[in-house]
PDB file of C-alpha atoms and ligand atoms in Angstrom:
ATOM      1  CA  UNK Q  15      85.621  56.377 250.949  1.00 45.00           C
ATOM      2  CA  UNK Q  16      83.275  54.794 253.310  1.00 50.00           C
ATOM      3  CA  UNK Q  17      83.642  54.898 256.891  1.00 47.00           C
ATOM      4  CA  UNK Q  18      84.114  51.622 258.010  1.00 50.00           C
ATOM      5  CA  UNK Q  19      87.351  51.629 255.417  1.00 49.00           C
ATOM      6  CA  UNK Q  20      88.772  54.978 256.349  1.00 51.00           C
ATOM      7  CA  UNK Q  21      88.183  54.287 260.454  1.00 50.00           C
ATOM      8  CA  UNK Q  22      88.493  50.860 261.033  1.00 48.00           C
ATOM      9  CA  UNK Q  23      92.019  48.944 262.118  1.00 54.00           C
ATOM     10  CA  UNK Q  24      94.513  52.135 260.698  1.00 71.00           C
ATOM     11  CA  UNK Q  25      96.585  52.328 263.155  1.00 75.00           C
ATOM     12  CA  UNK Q  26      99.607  52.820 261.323  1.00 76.00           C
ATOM     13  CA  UNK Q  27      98.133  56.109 260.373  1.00 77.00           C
ATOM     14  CA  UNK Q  28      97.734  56.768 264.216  1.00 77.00           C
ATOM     15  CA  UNK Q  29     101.986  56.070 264.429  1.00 76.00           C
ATOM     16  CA  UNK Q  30     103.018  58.141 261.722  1.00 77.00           C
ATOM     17  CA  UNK Q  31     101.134  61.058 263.812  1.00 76.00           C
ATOM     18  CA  UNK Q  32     104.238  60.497 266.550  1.00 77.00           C
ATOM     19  CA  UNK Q  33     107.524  60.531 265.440  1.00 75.00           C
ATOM     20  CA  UNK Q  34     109.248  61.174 268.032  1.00 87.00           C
ATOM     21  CA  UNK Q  35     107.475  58.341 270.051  1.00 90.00           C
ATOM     22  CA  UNK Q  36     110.454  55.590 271.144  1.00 93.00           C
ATOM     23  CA  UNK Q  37     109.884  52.327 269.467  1.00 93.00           C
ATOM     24  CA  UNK Q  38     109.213  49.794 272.098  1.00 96.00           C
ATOM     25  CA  UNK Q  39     106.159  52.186 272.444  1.00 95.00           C
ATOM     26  CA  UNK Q  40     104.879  52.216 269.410  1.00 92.00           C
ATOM     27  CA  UNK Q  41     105.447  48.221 269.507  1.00 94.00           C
ATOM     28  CA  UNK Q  42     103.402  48.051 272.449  1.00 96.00           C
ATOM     29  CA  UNK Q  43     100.445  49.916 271.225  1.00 94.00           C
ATOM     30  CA  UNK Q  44     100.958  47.872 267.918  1.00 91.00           C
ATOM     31  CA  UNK Q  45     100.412  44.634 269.889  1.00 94.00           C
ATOM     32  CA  UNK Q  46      96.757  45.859 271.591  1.00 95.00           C
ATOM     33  CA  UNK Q  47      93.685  45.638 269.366  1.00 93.00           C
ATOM     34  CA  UNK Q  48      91.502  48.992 271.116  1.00 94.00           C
ATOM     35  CA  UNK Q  49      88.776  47.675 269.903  1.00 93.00           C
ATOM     36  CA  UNK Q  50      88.592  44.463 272.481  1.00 95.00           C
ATOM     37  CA  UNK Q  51      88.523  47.588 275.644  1.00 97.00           C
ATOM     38  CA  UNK Q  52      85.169  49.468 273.820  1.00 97.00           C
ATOM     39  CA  UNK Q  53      81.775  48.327 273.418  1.00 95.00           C
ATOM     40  CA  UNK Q  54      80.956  46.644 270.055  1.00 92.00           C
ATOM     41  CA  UNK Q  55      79.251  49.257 268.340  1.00 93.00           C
ATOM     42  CA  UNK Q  56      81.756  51.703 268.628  1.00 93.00           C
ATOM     43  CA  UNK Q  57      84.591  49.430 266.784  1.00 90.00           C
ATOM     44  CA  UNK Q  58      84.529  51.283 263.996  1.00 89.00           C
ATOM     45  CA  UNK Q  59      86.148  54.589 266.245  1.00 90.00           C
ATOM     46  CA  UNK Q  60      88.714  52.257 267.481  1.00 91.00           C
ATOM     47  CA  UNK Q  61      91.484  54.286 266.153  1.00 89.00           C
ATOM     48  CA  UNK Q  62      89.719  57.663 265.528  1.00 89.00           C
ATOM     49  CA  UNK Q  63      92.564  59.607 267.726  1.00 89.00           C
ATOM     50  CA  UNK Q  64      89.576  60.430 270.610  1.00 92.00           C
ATOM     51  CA  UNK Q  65      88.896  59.020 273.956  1.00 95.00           C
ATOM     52  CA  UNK Q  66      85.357  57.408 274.080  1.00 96.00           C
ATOM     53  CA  UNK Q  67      82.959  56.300 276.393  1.00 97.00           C
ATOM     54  CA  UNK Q  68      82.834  53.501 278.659  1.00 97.00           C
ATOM     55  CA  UNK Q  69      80.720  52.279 281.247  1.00 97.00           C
ATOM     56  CA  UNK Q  70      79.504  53.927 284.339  1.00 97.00           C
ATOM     57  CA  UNK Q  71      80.200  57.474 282.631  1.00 95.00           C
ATOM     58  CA  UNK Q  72      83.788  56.948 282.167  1.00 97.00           C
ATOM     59  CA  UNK Q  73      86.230  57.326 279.187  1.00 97.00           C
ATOM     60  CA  UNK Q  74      89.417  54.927 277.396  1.00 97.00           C
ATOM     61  CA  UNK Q  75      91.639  57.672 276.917  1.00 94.00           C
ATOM     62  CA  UNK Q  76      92.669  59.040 273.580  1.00 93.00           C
ATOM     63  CA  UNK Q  77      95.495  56.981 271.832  1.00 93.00           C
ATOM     64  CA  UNK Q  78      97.704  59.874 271.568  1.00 91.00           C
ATOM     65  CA  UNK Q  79      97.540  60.854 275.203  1.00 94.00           C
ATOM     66  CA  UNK Q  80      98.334  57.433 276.032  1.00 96.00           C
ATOM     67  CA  UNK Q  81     101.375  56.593 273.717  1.00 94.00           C
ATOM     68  CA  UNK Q  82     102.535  60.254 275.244  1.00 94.00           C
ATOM     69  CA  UNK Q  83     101.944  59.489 278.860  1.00 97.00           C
ATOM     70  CA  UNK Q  84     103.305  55.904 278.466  1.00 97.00           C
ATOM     71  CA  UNK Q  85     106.708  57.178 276.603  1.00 97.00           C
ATOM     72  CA  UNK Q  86     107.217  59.886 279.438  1.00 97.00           C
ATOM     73  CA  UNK Q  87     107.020  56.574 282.203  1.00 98.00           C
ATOM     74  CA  UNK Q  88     109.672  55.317 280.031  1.00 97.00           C
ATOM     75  CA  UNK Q  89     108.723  51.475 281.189  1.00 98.00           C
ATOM     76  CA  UNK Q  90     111.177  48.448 281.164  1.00 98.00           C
ATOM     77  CA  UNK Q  91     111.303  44.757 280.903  1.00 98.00           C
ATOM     78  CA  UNK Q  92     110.498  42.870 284.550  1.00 98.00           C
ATOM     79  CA  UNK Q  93     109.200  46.347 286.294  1.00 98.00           C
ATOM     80  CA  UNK Q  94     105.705  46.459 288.640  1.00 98.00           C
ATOM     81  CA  UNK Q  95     104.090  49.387 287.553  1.00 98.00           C
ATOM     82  CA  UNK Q  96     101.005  50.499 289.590  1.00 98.00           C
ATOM     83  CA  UNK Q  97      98.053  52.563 287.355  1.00 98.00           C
ATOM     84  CA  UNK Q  98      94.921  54.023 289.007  1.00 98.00           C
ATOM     85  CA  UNK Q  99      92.070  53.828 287.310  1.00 98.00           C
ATOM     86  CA  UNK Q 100      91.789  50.731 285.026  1.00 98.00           C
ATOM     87  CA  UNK Q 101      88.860  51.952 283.354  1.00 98.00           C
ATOM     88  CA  UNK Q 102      88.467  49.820 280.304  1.00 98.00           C
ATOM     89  CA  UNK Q 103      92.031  47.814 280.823  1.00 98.00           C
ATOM     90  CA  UNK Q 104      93.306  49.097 277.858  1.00 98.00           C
ATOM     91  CA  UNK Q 105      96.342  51.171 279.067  1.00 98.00           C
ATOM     92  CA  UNK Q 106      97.112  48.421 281.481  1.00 98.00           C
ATOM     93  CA  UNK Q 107      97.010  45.969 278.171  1.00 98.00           C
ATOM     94  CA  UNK Q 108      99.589  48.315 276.385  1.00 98.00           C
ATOM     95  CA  UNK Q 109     101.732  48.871 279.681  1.00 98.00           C
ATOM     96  CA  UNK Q 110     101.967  44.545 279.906  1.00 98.00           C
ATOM     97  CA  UNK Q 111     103.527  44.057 276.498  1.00 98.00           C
ATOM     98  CA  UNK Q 112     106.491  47.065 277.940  1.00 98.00           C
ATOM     99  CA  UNK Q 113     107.029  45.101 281.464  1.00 98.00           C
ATOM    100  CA  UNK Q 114     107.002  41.507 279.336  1.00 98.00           C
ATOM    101  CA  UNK Q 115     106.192  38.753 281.270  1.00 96.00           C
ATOM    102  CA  UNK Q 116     108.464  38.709 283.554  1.00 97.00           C
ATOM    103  CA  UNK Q 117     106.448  42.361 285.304  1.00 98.00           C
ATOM    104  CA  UNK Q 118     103.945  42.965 286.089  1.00 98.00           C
ATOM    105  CA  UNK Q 119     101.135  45.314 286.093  1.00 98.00           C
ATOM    106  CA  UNK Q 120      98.869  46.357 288.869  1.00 98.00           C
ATOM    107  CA  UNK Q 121      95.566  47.996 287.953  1.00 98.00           C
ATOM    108  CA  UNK Q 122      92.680  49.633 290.229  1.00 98.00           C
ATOM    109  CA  UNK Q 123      89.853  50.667 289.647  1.00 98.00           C
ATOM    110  CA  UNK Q 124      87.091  52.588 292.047  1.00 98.00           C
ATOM    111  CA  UNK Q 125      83.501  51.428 289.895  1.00 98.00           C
ATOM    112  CA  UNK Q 126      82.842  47.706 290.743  1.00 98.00           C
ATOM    113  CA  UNK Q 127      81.205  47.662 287.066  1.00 98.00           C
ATOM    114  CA  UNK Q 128      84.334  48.826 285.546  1.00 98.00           C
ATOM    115  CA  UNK Q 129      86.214  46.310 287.697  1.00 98.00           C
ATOM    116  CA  UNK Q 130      84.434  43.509 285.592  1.00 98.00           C
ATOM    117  CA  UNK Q 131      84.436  45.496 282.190  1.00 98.00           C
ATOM    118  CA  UNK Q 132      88.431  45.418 282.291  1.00 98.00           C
ATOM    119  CA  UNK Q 133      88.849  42.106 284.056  1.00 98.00           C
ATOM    120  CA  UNK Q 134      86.809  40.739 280.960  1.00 98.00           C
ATOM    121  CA  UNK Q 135      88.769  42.935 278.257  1.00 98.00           C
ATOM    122  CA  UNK Q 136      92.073  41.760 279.498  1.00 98.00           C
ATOM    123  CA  UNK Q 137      90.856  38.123 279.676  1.00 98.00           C
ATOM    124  CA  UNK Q 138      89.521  38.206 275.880  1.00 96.00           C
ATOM    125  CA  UNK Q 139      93.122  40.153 275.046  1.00 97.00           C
ATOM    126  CA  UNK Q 140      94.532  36.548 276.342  1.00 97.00           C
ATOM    127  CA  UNK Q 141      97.231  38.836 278.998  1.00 98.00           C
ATOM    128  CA  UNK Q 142      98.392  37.214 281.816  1.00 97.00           C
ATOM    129  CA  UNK Q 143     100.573  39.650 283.413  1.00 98.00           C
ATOM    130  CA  UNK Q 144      97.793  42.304 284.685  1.00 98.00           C
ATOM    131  CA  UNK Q 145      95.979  41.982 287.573  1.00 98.00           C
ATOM    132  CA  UNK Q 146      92.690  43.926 288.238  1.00 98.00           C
ATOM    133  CA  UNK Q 147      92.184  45.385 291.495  1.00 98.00           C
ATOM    134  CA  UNK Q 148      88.699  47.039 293.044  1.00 98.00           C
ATOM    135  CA  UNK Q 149      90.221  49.845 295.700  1.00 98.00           C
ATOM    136  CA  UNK Q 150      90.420  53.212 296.223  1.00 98.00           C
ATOM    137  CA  UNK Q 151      93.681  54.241 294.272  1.00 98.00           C
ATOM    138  CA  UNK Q 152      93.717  57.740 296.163  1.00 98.00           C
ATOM    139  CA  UNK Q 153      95.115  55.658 298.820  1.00 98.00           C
ATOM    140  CA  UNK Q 154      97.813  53.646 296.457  1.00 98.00           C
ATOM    141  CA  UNK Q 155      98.165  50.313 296.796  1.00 98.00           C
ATOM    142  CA  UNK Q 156     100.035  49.039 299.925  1.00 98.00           C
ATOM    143  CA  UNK Q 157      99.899  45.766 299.418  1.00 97.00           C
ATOM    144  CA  UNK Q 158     102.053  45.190 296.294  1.00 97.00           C
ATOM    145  CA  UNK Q 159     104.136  48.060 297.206  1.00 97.00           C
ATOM    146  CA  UNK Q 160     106.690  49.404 295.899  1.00 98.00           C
ATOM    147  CA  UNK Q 161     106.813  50.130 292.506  1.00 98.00           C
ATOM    148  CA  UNK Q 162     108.827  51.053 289.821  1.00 98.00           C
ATOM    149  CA  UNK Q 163     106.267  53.442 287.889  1.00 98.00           C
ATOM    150  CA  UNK Q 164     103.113  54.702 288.943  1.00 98.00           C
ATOM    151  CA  UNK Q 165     100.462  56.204 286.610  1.00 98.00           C
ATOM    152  CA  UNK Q 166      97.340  57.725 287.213  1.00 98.00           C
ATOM    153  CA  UNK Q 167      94.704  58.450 284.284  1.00 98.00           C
ATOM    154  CA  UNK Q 168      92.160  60.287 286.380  1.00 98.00           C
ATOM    155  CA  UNK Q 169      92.543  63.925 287.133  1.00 98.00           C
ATOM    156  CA  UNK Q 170      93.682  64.655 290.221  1.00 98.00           C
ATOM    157  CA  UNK Q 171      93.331  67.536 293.044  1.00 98.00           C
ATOM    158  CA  UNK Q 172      97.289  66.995 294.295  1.00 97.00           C
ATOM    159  CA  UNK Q 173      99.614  64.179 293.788  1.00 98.00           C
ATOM    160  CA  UNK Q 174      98.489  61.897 297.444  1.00 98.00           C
ATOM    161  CA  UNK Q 175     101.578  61.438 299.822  1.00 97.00           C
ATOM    162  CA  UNK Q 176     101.007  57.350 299.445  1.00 98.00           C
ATOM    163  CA  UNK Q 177     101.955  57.325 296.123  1.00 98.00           C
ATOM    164  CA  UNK Q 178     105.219  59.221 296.617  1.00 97.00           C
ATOM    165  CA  UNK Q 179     105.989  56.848 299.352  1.00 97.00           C
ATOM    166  CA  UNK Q 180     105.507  53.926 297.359  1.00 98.00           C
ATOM    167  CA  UNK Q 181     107.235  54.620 294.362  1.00 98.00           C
ATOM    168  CA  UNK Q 182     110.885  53.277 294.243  1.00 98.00           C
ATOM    169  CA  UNK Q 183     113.873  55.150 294.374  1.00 97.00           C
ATOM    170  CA  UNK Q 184     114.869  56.143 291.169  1.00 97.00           C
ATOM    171  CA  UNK Q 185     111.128  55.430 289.944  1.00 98.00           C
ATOM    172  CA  UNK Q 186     108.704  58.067 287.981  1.00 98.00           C
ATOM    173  CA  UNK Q 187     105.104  58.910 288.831  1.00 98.00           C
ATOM    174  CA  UNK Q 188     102.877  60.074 286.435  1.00 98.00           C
ATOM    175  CA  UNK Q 189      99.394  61.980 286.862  1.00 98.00           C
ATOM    176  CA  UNK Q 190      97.531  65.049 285.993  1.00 98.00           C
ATOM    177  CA  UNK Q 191      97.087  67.291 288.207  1.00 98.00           C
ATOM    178  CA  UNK Q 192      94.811  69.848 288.266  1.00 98.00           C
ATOM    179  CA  UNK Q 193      90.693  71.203 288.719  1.00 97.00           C
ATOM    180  CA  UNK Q 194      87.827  69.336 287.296  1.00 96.00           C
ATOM    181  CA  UNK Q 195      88.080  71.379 283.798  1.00 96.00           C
ATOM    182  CA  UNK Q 196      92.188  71.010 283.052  1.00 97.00           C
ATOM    183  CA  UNK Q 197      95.235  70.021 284.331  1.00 97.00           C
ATOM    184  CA  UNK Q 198      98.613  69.813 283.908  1.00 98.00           C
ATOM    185  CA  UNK Q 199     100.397  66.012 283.240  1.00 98.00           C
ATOM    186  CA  UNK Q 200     103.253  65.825 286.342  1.00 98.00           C
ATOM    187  CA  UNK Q 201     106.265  63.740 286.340  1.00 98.00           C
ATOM    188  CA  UNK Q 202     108.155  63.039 289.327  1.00 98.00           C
ATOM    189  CA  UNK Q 203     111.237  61.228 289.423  1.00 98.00           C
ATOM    190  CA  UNK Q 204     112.066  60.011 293.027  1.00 97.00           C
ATOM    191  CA  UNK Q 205     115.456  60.846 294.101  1.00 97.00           C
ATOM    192  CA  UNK Q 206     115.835  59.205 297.968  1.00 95.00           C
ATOM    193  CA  UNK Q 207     113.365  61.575 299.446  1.00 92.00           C
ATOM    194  CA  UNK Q 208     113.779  64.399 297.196  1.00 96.00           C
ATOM    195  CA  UNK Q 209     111.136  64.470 294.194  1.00 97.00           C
ATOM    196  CA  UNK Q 210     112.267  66.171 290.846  1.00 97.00           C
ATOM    197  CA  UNK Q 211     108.892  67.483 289.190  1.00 97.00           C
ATOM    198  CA  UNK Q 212     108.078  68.378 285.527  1.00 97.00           C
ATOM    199  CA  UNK Q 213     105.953  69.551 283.858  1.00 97.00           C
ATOM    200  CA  UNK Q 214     104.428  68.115 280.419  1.00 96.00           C
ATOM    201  CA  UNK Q 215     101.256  70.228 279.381  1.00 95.00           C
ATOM    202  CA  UNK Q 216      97.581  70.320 279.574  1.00 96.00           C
ATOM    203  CA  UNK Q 217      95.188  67.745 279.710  1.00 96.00           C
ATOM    204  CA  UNK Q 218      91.532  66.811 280.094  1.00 95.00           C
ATOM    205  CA  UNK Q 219      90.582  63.796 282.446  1.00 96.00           C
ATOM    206  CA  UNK Q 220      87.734  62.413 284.045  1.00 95.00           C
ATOM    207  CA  UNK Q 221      88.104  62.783 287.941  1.00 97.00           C
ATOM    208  CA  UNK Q 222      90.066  60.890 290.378  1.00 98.00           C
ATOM    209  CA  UNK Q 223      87.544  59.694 293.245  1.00 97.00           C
ATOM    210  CA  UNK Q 224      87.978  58.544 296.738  1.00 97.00           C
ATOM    211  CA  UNK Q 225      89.594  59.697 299.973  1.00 97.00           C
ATOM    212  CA  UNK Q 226      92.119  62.092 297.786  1.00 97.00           C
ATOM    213  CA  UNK Q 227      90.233  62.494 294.911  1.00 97.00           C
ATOM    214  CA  UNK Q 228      87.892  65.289 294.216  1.00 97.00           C
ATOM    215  CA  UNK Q 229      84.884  65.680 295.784  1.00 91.00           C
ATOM    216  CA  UNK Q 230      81.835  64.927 293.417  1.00 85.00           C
ATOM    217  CA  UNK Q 231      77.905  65.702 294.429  1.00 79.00           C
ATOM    218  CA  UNK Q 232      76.106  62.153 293.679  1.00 73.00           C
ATOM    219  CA  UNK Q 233      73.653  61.717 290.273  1.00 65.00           C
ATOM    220  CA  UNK Q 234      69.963  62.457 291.154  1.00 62.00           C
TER     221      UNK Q 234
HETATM  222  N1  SAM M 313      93.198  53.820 281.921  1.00 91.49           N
HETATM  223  C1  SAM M 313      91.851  53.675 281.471  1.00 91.49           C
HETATM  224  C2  SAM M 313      91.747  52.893 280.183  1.00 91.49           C
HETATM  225  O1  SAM M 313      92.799  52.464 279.664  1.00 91.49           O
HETATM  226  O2  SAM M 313      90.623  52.661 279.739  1.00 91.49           O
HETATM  227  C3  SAM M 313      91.115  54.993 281.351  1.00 91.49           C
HETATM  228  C4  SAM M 313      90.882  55.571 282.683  1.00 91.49           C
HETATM  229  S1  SAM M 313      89.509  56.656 282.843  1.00 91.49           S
HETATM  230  C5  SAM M 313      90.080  58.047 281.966  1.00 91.49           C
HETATM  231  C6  SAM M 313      89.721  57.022 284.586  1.00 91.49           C
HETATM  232  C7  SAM M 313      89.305  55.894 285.475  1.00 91.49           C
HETATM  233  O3  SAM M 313      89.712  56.199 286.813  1.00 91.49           O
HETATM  234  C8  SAM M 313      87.803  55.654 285.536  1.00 91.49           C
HETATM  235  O4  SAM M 313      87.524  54.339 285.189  1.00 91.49           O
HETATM  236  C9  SAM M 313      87.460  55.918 287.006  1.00 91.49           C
HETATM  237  O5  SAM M 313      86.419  55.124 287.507  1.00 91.49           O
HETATM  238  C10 SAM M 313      88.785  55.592 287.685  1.00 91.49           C
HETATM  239  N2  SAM M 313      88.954  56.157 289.035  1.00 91.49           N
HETATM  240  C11 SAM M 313      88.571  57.373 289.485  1.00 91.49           C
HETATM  241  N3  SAM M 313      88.920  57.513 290.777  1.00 91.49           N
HETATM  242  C12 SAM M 313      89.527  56.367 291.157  1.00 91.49           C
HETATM  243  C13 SAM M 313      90.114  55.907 292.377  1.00 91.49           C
HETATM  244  N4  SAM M 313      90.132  56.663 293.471  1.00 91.49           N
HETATM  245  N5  SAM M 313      90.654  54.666 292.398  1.00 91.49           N
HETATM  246  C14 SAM M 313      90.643  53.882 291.272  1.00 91.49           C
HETATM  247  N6  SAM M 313      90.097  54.261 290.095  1.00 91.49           N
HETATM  248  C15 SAM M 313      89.557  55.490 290.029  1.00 91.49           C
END
């Protein structure tokens, strides 16, 4: 078969991987082309079931760690859900078709040439409902504080006190935690000030930057 046929556009093959993915998911992801959040010439790997690169050394996460991570935040109609690291916009794109248009999703991102890269993806995806942030997401997001969901898709050292605090009662966090070669996916569900933590496998991310983030030597 040749390539272009057996890669391109199958992303029902992609769904009938996850069965036991809940359907407004799988609606979701049906809803988001991948291809609009990667460069041109790697459309053809839109839906090979691998992350691949992005700008500035970065990655759009593989589609099955992202229908995973987004059925875990479990996210409803009208919610603000706050994600660190935008990256390409794509997992922001998916998590706007959950909230509807009546949420909204707040997405930052720490490279100012990733800022654009997603602001542009999510313009040519025609969503409305996401809005692009440059900041350090270490830190959270104070200003549209507090949320209902918060996910991170950068690897992080420890789960940062700021996004505890700004997470709703009742809301779920969800990041991997870990070194720079693995880590484990955390979910915390507030409860007042307690915060119930599980534990959902290992993972491979790029690392979270910034005040909280990992501490990286700078490129020669
Ligand atoms: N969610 C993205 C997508 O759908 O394409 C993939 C995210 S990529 C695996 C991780 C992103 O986190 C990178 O774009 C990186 O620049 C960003 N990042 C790392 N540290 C950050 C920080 N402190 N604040 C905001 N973004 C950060």
């Amino acid at each position: 078969m040749e390539l272009k046929k057996r890669y391109a556009g199958d992303k029902e093959a992609l769904l009938r991987r996850w069965p036991d993915i809940e359907k407004k998911v799988k609606n979701a992801f049906l809803k988001v082309p991948r291809e609009l959040f990667i460069e041109k010439e790697l459309a053809i790997h839109a839906y090979d079931d691998t992350p691949l690169p992005i700008p500035a050394d970065q990655t759009i996460s593989q589609p099955t760690t992202v229908i995973r991570m987004l059925n875990e935040l479990d996210l409803k109609k009208g919610q603000k859900v706050l994600e660190i690291g935008a990256g390409s916009g794509y997992n922001a794109a998916i998590m706007s078709k959950l909230v509807g248009n009546e949420g909204k999703v707040i997405s930052i991102e720490i490279i100012p040439e990733l800022v654009k890269f997603a602001k542009d993806n999510i313009k040519k995806a025609k969503i409305t409902n996401v809005k692009i942030v440059k900041a350090d997401g270490s830190k959270g997001y104070l200003k549209e504080k507090p949320y209902d969901r918060i996910i991170c898709t950068a690897a992080s050292p420890k789960i940062p006190k700021a996004w505890k605090e700004q997470l709703k009662n009742g809301g779920i966090l969800l990041t991997p935690v870990g070194d720079l070669y693995g880590q484990v996916m955390v979910k915390v569900k507030r409860i007042n000030k307690n915060y119930e933590i599980d534990e959902l496998g290992h993972y491979l991310f790029v690392p979270l930057r910034g005040k909280h983030g990992f501490k990286l030597k700078k490129k020669k």
